[in-house]
Coordinates of C-alpha atoms in Angstrom, one line a residue:
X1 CA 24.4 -42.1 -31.4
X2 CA 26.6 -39.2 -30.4
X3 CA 25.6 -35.9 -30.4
X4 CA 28.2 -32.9 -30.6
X5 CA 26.5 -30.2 -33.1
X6 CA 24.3 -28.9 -30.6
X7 CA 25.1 -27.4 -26.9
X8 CA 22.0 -28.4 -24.4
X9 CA 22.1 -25.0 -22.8
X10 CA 21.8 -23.3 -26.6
X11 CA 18.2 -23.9 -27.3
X12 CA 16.7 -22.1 -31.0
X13 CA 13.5 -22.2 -28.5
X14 CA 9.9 -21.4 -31.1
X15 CA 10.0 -22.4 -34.2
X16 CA 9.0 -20.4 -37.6
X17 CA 5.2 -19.0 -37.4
X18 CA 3.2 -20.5 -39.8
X19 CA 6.3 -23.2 -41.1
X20 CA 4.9 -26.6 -41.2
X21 CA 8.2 -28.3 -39.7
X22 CA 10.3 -27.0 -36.3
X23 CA 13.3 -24.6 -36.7
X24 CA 16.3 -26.8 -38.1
X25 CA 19.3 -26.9 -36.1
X26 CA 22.2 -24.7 -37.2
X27 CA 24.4 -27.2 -38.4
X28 CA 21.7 -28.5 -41.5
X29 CA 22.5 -25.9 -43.8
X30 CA 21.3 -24.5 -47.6
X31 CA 22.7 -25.2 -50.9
X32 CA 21.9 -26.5 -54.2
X33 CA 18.8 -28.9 -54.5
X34 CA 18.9 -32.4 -55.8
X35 CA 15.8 -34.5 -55.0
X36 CA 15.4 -38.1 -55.6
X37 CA 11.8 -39.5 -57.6
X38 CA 10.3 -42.7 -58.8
X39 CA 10.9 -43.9 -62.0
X40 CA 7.9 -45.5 -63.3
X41 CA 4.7 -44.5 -60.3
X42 CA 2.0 -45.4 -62.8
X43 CA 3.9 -48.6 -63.1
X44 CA 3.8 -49.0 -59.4
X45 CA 0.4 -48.8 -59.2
X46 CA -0.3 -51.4 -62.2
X47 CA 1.5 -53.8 -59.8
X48 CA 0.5 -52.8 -56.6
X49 CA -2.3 -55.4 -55.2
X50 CA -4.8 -54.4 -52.2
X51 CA -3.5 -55.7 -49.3
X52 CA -5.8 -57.6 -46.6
X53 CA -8.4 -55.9 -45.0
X54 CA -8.6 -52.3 -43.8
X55 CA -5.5 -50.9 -42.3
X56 CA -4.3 -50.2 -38.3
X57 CA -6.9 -48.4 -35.5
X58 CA -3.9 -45.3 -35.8
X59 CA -3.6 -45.1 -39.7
X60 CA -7.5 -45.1 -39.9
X61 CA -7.6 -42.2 -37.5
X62 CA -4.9 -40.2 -39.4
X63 CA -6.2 -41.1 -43.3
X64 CA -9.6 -40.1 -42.2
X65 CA -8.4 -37.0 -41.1
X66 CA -6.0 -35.9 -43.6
X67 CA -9.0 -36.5 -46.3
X68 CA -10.8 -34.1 -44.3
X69 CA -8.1 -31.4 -44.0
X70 CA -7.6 -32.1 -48.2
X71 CA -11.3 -31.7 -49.2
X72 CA -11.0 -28.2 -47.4
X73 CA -7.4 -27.1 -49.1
X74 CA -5.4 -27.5 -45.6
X75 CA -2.2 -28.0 -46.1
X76 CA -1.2 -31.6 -45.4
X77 CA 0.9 -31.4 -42.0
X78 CA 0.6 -34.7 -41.0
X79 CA 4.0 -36.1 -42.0
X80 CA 7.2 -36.9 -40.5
X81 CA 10.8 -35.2 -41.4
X82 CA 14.2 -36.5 -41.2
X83 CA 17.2 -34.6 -41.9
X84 CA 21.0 -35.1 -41.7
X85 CA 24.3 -33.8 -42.4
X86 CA 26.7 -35.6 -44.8
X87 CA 30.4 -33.7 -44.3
X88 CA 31.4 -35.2 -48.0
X89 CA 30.4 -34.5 -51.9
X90 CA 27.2 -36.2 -53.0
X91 CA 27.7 -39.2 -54.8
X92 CA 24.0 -38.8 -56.7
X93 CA 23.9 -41.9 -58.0
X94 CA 25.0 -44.2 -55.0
X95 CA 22.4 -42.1 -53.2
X96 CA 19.8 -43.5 -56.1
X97 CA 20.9 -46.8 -55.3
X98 CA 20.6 -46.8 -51.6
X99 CA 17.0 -45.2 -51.8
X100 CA 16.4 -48.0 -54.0
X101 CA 17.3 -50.8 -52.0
X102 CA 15.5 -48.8 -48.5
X103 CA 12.3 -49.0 -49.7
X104 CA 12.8 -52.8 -51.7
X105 CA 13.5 -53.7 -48.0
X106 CA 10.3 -52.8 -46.6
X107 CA 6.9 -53.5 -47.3
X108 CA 5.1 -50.2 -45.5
X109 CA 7.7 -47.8 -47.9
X110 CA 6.0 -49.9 -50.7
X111 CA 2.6 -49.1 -50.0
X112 CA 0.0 -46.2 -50.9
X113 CA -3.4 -45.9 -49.7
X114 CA -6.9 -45.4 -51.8
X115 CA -10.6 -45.0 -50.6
X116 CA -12.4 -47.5 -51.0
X117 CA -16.2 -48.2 -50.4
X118 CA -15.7 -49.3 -46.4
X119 CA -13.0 -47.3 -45.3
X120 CA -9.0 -47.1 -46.5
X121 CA -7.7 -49.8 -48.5
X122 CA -3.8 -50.4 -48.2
X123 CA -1.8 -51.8 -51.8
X124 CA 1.3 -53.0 -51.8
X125 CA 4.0 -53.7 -54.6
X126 CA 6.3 -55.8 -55.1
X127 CA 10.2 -54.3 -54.8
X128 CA 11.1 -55.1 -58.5
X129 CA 8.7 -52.3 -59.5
X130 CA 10.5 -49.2 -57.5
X131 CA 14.0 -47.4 -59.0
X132 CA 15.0 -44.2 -57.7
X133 CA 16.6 -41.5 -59.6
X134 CA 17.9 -38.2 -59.3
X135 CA 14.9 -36.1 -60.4
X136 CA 14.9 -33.8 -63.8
X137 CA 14.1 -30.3 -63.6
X138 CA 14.0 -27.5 -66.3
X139 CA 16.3 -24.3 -66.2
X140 CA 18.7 -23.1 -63.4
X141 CA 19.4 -25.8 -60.2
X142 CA 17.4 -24.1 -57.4
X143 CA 19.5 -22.7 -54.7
X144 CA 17.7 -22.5 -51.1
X145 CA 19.7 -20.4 -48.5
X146 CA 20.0 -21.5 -44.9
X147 CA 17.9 -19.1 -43.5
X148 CA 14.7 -20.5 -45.9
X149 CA 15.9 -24.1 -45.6
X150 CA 13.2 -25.1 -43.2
X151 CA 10.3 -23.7 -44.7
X152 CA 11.3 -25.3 -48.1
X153 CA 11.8 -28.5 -46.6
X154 CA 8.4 -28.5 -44.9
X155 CA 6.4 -27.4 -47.6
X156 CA 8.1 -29.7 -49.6
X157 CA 7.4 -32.5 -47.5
X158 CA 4.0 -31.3 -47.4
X159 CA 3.1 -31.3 -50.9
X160 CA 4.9 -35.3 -51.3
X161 CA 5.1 -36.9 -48.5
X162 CA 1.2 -38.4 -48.5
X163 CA 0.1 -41.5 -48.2
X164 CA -2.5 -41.6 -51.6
X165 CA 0.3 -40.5 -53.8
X166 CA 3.5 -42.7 -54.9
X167 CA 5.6 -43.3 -53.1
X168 CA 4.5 -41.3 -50.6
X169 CA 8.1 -40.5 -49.5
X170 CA 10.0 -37.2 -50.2
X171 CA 14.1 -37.5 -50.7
X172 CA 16.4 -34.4 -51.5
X173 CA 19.4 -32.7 -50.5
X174 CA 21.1 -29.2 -50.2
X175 CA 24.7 -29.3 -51.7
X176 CA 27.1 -27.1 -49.9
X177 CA 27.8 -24.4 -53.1
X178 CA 31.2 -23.4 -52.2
X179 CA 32.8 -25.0 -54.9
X180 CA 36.5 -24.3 -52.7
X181 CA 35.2 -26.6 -49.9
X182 CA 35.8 -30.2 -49.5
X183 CA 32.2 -30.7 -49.9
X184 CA 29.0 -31.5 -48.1
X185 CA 25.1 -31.8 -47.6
X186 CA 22.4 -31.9 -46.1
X187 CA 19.8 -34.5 -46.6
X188 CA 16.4 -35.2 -46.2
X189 CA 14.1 -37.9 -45.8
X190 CA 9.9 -37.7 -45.1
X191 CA 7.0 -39.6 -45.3
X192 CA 3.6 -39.4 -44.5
X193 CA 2.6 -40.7 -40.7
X194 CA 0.8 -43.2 -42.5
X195 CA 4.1 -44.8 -43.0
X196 CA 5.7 -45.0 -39.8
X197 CA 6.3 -43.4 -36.0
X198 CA 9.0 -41.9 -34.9
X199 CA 11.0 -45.0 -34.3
X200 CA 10.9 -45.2 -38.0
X201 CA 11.9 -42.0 -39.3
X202 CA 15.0 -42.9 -37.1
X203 CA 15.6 -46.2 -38.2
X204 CA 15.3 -45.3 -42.2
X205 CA 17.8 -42.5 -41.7
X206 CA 20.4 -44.6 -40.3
X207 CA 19.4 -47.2 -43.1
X208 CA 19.7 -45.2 -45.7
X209 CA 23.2 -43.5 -44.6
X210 CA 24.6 -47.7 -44.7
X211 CA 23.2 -48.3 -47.8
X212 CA 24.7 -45.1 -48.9
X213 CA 28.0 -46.2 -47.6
X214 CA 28.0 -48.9 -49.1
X215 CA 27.4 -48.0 -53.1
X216 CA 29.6 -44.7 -52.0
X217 CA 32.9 -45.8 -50.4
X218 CA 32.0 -50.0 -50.6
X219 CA 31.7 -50.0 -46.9
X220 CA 29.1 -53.0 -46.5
X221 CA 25.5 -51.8 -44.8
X222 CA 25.3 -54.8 -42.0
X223 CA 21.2 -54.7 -41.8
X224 CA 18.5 -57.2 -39.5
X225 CA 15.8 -58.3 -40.4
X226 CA 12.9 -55.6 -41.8
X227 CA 10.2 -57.9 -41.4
X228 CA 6.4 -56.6 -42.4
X229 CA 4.3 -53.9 -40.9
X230 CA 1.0 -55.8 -42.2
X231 CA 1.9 -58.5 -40.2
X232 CA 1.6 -55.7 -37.3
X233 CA -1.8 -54.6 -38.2
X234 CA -3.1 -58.1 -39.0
X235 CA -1.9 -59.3 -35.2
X236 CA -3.4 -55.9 -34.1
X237 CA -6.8 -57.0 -35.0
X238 CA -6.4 -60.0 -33.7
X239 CA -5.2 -58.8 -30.5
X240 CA -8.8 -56.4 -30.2
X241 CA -11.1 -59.4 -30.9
X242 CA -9.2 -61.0 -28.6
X243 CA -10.2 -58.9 -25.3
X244 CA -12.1 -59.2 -22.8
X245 CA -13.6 -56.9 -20.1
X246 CA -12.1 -58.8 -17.4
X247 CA -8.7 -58.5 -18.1
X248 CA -6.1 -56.0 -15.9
X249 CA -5.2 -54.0 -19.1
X250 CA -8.8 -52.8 -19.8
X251 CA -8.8 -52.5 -15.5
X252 CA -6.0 -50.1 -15.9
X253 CA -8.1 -48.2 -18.8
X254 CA -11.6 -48.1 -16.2
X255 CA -10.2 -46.7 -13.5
X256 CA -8.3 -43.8 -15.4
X257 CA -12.0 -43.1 -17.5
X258 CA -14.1 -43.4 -14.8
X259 CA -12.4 -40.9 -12.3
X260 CA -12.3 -38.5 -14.9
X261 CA -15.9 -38.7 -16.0
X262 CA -15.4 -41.1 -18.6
X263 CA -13.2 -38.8 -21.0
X264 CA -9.5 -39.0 -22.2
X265 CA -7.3 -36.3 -20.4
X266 CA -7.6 -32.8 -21.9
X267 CA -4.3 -30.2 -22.0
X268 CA -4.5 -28.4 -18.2
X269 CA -2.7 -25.5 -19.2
X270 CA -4.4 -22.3 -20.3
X271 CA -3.4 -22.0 -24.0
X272 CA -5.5 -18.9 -25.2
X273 CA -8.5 -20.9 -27.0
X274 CA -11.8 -19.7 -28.0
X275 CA -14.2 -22.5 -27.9
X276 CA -11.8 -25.0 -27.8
X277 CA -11.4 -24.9 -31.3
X278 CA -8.0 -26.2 -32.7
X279 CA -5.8 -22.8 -33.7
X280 CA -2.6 -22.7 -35.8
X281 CA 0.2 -24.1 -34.3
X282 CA 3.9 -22.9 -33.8
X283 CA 6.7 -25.8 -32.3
X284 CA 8.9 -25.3 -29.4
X285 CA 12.4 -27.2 -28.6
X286 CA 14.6 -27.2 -25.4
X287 CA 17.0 -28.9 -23.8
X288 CA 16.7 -30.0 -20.5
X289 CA 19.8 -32.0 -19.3
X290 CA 22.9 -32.1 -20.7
X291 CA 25.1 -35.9 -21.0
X292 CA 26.9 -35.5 -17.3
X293 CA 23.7 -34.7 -15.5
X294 CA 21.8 -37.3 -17.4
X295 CA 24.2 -40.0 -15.4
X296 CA 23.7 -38.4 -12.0
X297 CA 20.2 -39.0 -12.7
X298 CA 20.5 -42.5 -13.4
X299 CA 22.9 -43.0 -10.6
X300 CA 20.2 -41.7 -8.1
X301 CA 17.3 -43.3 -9.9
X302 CA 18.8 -46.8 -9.5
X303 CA 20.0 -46.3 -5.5
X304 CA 16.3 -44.8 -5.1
X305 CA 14.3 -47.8 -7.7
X306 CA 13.2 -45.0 -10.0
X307 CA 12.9 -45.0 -13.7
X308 CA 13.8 -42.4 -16.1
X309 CA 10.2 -41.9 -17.4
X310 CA 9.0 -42.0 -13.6
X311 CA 11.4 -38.8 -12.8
X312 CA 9.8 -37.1 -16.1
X313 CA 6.0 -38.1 -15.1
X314 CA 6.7 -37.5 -11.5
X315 CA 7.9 -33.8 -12.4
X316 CA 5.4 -33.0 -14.0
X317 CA 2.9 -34.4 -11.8
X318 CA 4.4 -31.5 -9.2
X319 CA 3.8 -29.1 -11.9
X320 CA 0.7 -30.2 -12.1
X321 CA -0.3 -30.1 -8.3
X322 CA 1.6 -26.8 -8.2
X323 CA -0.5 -25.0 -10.9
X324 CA -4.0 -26.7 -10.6
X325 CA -4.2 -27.9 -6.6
X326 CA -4.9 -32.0 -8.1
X327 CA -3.3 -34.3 -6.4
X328 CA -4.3 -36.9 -9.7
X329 CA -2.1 -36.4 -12.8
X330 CA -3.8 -38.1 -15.8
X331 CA -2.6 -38.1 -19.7
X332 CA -2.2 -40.4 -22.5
X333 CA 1.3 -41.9 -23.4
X334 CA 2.4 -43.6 -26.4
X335 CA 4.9 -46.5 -25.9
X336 CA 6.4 -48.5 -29.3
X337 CA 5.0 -51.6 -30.2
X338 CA 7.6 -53.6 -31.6
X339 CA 7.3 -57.0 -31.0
X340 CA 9.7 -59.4 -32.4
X341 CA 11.0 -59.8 -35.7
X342 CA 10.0 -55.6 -36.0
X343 CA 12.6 -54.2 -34.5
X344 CA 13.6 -52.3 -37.7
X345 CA 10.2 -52.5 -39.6
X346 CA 9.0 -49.3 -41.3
X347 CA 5.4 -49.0 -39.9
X348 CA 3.1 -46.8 -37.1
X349 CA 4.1 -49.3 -34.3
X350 CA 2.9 -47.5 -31.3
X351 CA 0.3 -47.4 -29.2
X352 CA -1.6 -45.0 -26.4
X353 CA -2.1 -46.0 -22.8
X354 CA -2.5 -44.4 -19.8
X355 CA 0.0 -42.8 -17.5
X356 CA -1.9 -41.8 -13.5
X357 CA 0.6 -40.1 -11.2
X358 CA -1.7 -39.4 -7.4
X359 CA 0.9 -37.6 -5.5
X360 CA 0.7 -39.4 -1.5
X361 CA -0.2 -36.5 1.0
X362 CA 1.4 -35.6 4.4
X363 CA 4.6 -34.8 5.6
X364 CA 6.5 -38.3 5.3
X365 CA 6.1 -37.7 1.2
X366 CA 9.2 -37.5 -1.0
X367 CA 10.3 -36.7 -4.4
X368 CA 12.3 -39.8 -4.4
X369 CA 9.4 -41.7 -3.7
X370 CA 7.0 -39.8 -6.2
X371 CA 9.5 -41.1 -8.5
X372 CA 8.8 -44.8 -7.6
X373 CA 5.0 -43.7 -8.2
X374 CA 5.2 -42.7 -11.2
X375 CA 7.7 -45.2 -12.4
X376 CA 4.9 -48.1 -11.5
X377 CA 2.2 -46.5 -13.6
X378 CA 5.0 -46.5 -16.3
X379 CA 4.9 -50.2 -16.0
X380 CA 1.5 -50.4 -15.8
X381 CA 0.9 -48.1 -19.0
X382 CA 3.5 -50.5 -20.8
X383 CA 1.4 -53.7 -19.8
X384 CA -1.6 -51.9 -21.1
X385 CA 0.0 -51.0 -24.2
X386 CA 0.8 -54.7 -25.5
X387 CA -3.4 -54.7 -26.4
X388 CA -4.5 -52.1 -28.8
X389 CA -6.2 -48.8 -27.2
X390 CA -8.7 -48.3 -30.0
X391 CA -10.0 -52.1 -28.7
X392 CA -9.8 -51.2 -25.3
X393 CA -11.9 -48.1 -25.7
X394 CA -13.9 -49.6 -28.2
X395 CA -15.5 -52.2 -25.1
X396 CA -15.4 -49.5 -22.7
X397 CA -17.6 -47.6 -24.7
X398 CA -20.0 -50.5 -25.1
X399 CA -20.2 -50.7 -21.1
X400 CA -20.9 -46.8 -20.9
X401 CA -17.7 -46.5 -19.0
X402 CA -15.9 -44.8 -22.0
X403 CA -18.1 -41.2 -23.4
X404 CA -16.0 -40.9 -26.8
X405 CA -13.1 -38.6 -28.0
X406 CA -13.8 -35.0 -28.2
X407 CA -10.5 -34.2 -30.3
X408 CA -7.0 -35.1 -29.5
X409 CA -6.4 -36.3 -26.1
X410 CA -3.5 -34.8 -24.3
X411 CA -0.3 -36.7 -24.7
X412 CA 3.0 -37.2 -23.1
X413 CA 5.6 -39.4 -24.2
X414 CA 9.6 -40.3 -23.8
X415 CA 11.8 -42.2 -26.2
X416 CA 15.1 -42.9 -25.7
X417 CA 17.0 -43.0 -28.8
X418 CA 20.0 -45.0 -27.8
X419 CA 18.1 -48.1 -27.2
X420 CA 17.3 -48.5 -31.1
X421 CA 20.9 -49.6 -32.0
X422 CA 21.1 -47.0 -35.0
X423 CA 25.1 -47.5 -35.4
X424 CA 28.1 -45.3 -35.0
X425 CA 28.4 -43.9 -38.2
X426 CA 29.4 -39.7 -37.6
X427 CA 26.5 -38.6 -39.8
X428 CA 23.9 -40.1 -37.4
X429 CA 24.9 -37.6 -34.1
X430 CA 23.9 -35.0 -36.9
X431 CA 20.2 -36.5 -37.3
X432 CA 17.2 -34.2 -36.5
X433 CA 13.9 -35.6 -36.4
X434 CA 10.1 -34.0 -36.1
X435 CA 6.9 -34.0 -37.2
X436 CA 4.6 -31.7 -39.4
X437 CA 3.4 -29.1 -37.5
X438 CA -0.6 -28.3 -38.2
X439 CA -3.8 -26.6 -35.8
X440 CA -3.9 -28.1 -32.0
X441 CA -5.5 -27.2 -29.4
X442 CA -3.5 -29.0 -27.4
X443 CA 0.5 -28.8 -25.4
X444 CA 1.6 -32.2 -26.1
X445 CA 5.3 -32.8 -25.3
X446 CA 7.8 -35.1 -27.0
X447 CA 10.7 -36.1 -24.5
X448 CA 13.4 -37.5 -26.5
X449 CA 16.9 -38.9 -24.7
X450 CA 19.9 -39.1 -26.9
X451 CA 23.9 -39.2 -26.2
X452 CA 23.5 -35.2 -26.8
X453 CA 21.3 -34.6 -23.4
X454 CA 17.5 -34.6 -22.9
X455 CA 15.7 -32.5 -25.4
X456 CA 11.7 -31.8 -25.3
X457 CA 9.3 -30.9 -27.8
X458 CA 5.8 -29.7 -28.3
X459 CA 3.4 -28.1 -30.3
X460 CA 1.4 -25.2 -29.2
X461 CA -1.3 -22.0 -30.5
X462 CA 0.3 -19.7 -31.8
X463 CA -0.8 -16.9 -29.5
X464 CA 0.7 -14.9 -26.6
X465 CA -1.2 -17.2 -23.7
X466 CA -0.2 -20.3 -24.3
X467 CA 3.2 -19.4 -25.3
X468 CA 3.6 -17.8 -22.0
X469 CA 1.9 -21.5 -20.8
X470 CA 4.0 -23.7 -22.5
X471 CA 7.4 -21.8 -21.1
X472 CA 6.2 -21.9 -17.5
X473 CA 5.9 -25.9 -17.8
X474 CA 9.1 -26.3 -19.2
X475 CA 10.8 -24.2 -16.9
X476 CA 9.7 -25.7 -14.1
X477 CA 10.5 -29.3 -15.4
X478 CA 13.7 -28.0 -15.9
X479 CA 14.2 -26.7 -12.4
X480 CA 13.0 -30.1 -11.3
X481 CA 14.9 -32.7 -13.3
X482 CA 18.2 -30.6 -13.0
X483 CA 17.8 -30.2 -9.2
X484 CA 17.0 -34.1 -9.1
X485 CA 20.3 -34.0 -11.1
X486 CA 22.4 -32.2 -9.0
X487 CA 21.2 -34.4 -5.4
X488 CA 19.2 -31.8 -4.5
X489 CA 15.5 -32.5 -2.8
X490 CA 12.7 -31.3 -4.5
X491 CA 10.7 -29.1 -3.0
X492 CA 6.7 -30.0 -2.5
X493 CA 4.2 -28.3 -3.4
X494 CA 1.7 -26.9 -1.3
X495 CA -1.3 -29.0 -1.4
X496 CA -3.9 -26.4 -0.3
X497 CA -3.6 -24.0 -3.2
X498 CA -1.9 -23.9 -6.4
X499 CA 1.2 -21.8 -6.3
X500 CA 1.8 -19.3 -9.0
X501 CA 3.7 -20.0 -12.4
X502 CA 7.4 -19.5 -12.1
X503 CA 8.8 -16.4 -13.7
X504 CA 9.9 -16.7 -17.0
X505 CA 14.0 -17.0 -17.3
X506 CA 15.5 -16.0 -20.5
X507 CA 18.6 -17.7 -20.0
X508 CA 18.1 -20.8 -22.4
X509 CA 13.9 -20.7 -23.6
X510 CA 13.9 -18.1 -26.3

């Protein structure tokens, strides 16, 4: 993709307080609302038939937690938003048609999920039974200004996008009002995380703008394979009978457990809690590295046998030594899971593994070679992550080695966009993806790589502490990857004492 819409060095920083999506980017803007619904659901669900048995270690997690938050009246946050920007007039219709055809394509956008008397039960329909259309509404078309176009869109998504309703997917757009311009809008696409990862909310997006191309201007939609996501969960299950406790990948799993008493990592940073308890959460975006300084890292990282996710863990491992005095940086990653025949299948096709960063001591240590350390437990975490985590921990547990999940474990992870093949097509370099935003007690950052520069993401409480928290990490990752950028040596950290939290710039983090 390309990416011109947004400046690197203009970052909209916090999000809304209390909005269940992240700030949208400037260029998504308000209008009239047209949103897209299912013809006939009750006839989907006639012709739905349960599907195997049970459903993925991730979805279980997630369904099992989003009944919880629903028996108590929370909103739902736990789905993922795509939006984009279309610079010509809606074609309603040919948009009908292209949702149509998405979600004929793939078997996970054809499912919902019940309760059933051992756990989740996943039905499927058959593609005949779903037809889009432009959705009906009584009195005045509703109007939602720019300024209010994210809250909408995230309550919205929040009240549709759920995996027990059908189809669990939310579709609208904003129609540029000015009725002298040559017209434009913005649209947007969600679904519950039941449905898919990130990858996915991707991968539909730039689906949906071919097969909009196509029935709009005849253009044809040139498509692989979508193959089946419960071939995924079947082969997942599989994979976790499958394992044993001498193999490397469950090794890799011990060692990180047992030096840290048997528990997953938990967020370092100080973010304000009382008790621990999870408190309402408010999103954060920044860019770190803009296109030109993205190359001279990858120029240095292949003279110096680096990675691009080593440089990322090995910065923040330095942050980490700096504000704490460890020399071990633990944390959870999540790496996709595509194997073949999914590279474009709609599904929750990740999973967690774990990322250990020691820092070497004495005076011969380098950056550069902190950034060969990390980028070998990269590799390792990607070895571990072809056997599911949930199976791993699951025999760890058994062997006492493993003490259970207290919460969320902290997480870290970096996709790089380009790698998924999306296309060319102008309306992509507009695409903005996130997730709902609900109660953590956690910091966990999103690094995402695109043509537009290095962007990163998290979650945080909303409260003054780990605000203040969650700007002195990313400054300081910024100070480090852009110095890496610019040839310059990093400077190490004092080993005897942590150092105190840089001072807060205001020049880009607002």
């Amino acid at each position: 993709m390309s990416g011109t819409l947004h400046s690197p060095r203009v970052s909209p920083g916090f999000g809304v307080p209390g909005s269940l999506t992240v700030r949208l980017r400037p260029h998504l803007r308000g209008g009239r609302i047209v949103e897209w619904e299912l013809g006939d659901p009750a006839g989907v669900a006639r012709a739905a038939h349960r599907w195997g048995d049970g459903v993925s270690f991730l979805q279980s997690d997630h369904l099992a937690t989003m009944a919880d938050k629903r028996s108590d009246g929370r909103p739902h946050h736990g789905f993922l938003l795509a939006a984009a920007r279309f610079d010509v007039p809606l074609d309603a219709e040919a948009m009908s048609g292209a949702l149509t055809a998405f979600v004929r394509r793939h078997e996970e956008q054809r499912a919902h999920y019940r309760t059933g008397d051992s756990g989740p039960e996943r039905w499927v329909a058959p593609p005949e039974a779903f037809e889009f259309r432009v959705a009906e509404r009584a009195g005045e078309a509703q109007v939602v200004g720019d300024a209010d176009l994210g809250l909408w869109a995230g309550r919205r998504a929040s009240e549709t996008a759920r995996a027990e309703l059908i189809p669990g997917t939310w579709c609208a757009a904003a129609v540029d009002p000015n009725p002298s311009a040559d017209g434009a809008f913005t649209f947007f696409f969600a679904t519950d995380h039941a449905h898919g990862d990130g990858y996915s909310s991707a991968l539909a997006l730039s689906e949906i703008v071919a097969l909009y191309r196509e029935r709009s201007s005849g253009v044809p939609a040139e498509l692989g394979p979508a193959g089946a996501f419960g071939d995924s969960i079947a082969a997942e299950r599989a994979a976790a009978t499958a394992l044993t406790s001498d193999d490397e990948r469950v090794a890799l799993w011990r060692d990180a457990l047992s030096a840290n008493d048997g528990r997953p990592p938990r967020c370092p940073l100080d973010l304000g809690l009382t008790g621990g308890a999870p408190q309402p959460a408010v999103a954060i975006e920044h860019w770190l590295l803009t296109p030109e300084q993205l190359v001279h890292c990858d120029t240095r990282l292949a003279a110096s046998a680096g990675g691009f996710a080593g440089l990322l863990y090995a910065a923040l491992a330095t942050h980490h030594r700096e504000s704490t005095g460890e020399a071990r940086f633990f944390v959870s990653t999540v790496l996709a899971s595509r194997g073949a025949g999914h590279a474009r299948t709609q599904g929750w096709l990740c999973n967690f593994a774990p990322v250990i960063v020691d820092s070497p001591q004495g005076p011969d240590t380098s950056f550069d070679g902190l950034v060969r350390i990390a980028t070998e437990s990269v590799r390792a975490a990607r070895r571990a992550a072809s056997v599911p985590a949930h199976g791993v921990l699951g025999l760890l547990a058994g062997e006492g080695v493993f003490k259970g999940l207290d919460g969320s474990p902290y997480m870290v992870s970096y996709t790089d966009v380009r790698r998924l093949g999306l296309g060319d097509d102008p309306v992509l370099s507009t695409m903005h993806t996130s997730s709902g935003v609900g109660p953590t007690r956690n910091a966990n950052l999103w690094f995402t790589r695109t043509d537009a520069g290095l962007v990163v993401r998290s979650h945080v409480p909303d409260n003054a502490v780990a605000r203040t928290s969650i700007l002195g990490l990313i400054e300081r990752i910024e100070s480090i990857v852009t110095a890496y950028a610019a040839g310059v040596p990093a400077p190490e950290p004092t080993p005897d004492a942590p150092s105190a939290v840089p001072r807060r710039s205001t020049r880009s983090v607002r």
